[in-house]
mmCIF file of C-alpha atoms in Angstrom:
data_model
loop_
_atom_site.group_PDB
_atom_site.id
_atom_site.type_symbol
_atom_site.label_atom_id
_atom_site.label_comp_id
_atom_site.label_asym_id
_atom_site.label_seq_id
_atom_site.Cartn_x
_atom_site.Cartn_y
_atom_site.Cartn_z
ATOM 1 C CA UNK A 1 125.318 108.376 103.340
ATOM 2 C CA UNK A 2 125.690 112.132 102.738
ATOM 3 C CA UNK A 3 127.770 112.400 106.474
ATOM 4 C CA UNK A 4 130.038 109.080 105.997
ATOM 5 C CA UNK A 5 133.772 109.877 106.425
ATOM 6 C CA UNK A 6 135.276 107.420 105.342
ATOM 7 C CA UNK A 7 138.899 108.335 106.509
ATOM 8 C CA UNK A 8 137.287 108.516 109.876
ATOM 9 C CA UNK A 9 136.111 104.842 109.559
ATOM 10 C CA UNK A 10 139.292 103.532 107.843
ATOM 11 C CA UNK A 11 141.892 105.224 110.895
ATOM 12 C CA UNK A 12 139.226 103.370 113.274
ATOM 13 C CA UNK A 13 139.877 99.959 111.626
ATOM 14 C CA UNK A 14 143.391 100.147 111.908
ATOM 15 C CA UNK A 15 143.402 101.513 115.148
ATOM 16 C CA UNK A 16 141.039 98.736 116.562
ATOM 17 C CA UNK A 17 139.333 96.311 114.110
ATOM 18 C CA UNK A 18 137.006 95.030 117.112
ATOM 19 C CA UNK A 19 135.485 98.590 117.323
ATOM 20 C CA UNK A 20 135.257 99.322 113.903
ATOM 21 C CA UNK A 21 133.209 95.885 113.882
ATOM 22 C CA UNK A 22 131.067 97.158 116.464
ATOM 23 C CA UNK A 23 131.121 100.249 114.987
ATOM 24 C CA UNK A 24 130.065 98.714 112.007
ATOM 25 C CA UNK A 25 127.165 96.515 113.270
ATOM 26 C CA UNK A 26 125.171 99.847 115.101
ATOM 27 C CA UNK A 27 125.436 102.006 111.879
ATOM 28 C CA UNK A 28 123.992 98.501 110.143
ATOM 29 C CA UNK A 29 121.132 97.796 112.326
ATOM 30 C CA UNK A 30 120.761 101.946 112.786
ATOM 31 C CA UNK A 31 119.838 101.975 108.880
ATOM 32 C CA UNK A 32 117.645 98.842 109.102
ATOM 33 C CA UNK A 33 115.814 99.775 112.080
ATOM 34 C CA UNK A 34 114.676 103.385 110.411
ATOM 35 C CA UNK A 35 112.680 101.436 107.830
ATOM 36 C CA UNK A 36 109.154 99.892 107.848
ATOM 37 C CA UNK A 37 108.809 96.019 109.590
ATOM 38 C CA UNK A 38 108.888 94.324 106.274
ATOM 39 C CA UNK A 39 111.285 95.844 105.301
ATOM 40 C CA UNK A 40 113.482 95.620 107.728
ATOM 41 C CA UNK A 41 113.071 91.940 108.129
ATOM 42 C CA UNK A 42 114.418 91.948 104.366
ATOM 43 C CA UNK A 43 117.364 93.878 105.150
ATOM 44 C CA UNK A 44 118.149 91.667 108.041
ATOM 45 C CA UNK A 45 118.275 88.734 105.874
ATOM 46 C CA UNK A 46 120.539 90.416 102.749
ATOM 47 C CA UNK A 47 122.929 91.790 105.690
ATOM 48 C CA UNK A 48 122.848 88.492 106.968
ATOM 49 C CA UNK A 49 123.415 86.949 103.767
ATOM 50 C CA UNK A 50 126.487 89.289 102.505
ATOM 51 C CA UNK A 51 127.975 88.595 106.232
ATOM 52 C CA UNK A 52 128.145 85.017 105.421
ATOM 53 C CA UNK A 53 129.287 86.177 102.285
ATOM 54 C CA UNK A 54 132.382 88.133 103.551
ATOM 55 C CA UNK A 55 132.983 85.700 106.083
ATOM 56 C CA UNK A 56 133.425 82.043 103.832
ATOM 57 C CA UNK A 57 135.314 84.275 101.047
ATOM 58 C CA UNK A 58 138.814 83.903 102.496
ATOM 59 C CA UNK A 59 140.029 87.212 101.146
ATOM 60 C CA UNK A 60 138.401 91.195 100.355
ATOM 61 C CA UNK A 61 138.679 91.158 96.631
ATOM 62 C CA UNK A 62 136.629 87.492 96.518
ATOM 63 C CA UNK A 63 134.032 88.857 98.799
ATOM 64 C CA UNK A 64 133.549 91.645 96.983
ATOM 65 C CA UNK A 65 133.388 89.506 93.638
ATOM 66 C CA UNK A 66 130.829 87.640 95.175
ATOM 67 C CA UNK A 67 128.659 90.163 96.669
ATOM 68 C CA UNK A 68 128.929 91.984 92.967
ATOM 69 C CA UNK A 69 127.225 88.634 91.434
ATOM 70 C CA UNK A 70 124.620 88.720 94.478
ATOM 71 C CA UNK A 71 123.704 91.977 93.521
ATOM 72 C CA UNK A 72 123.579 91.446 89.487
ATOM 73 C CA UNK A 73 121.794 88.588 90.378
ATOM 74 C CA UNK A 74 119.101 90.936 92.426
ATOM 75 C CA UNK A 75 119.193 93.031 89.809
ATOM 76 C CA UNK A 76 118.573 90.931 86.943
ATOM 77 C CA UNK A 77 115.557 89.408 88.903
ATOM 78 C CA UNK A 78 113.917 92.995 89.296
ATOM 79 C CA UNK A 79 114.732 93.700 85.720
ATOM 80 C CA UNK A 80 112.767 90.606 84.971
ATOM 81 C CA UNK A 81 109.984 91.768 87.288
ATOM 82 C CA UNK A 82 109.563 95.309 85.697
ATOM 83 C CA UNK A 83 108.851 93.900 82.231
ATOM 84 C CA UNK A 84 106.520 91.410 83.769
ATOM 85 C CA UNK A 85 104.988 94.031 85.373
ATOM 86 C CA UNK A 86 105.409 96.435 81.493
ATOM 87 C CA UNK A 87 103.224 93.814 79.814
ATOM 88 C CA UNK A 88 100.706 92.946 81.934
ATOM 89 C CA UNK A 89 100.307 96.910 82.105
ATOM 90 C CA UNK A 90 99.935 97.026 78.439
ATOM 91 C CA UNK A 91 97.936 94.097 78.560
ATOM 92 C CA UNK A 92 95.134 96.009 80.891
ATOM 93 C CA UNK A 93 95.670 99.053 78.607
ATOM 94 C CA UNK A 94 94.404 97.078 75.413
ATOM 95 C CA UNK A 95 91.726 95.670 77.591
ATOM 96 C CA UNK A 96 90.988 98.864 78.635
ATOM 97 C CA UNK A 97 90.556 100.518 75.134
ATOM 98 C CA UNK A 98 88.400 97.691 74.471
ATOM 99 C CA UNK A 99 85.965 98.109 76.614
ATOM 100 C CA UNK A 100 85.549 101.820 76.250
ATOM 101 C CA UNK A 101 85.657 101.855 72.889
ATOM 102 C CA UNK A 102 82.489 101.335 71.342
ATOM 103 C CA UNK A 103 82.149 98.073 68.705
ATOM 104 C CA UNK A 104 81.622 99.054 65.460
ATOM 105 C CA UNK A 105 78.407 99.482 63.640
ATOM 106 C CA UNK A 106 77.820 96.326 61.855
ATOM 107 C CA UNK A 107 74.248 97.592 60.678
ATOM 108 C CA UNK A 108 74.113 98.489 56.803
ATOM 109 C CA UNK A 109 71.802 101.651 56.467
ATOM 110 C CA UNK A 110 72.198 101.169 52.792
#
C-alpha cells in the first residue's frame, strides 16, 4: 500500500467511474492473486462479500457502516480464537510440567 496515490485514484473516478471500476477490480485480484491458493480463495470470498456489501447499501457512509461491523465481527471471532488457542496452550504447559516433573517421594525413611 506503500505506492497508493490516492489523489491519482480519486481524479480517475471522477474523470471516468467505469475505469476507476476496472481499475479497481485488477489492483483487487492483483493483491489476491500474489498470495498462497487458500488463501486466495478466502480473499475471493470477503471481496466478494464486501462487494455485495457496497452494492445492497444504497449509499457510501451505510456501506462503510456495514463493512466496519463485518470487520468487528471478524475480529471479535479471532479474538475469541486466540484465547482458545491461550488456554489450551497453558493447558499443555501444566501437562507438560507434569510429566517432567518427578512425583514426590511418598516413602518415609524415618
Amino acid at each position: 500500500m506503500a505506492d497508493f496515490d490516492f489523489d491519482a485514484w480519486s481524479n480517475l473516478a471522477r474523470r471516468s467511474p467505469a475505469a476507476f471500476f476496472r481499475a479497481r477490480e485488477r489492483a483487487i485480484d492483483r493483491m489476491i492473486a500474489a498470495h498462497p491458493p487458500a488463501q486466495a480463495d478466502r480473499l475471493r470470498e470477503f471481496q466478494g462479500q464486501i462487494d455485495s456489501v457496497r452494492a445492497l447499501a444504497g449509499s457510501p457512509i451505510k456501506a462503510t457502516r456495514e463493512l466496519v461491523g463485518m470487520i468487528e465481527d471478524r475480529l471479535e471471532a479471532m479474538r475469541a480464537r486466540v484465547s482458545t488457542l491461550r488456554r489450551t496452550a497453558d493447558e499443555l504447559d501444566a501437562l507438560r510440567q507434569r510429566l517432567i516433573t518427578p512425583p514426590p517421594d511418598d516413602t518415609d525413611h524415618g
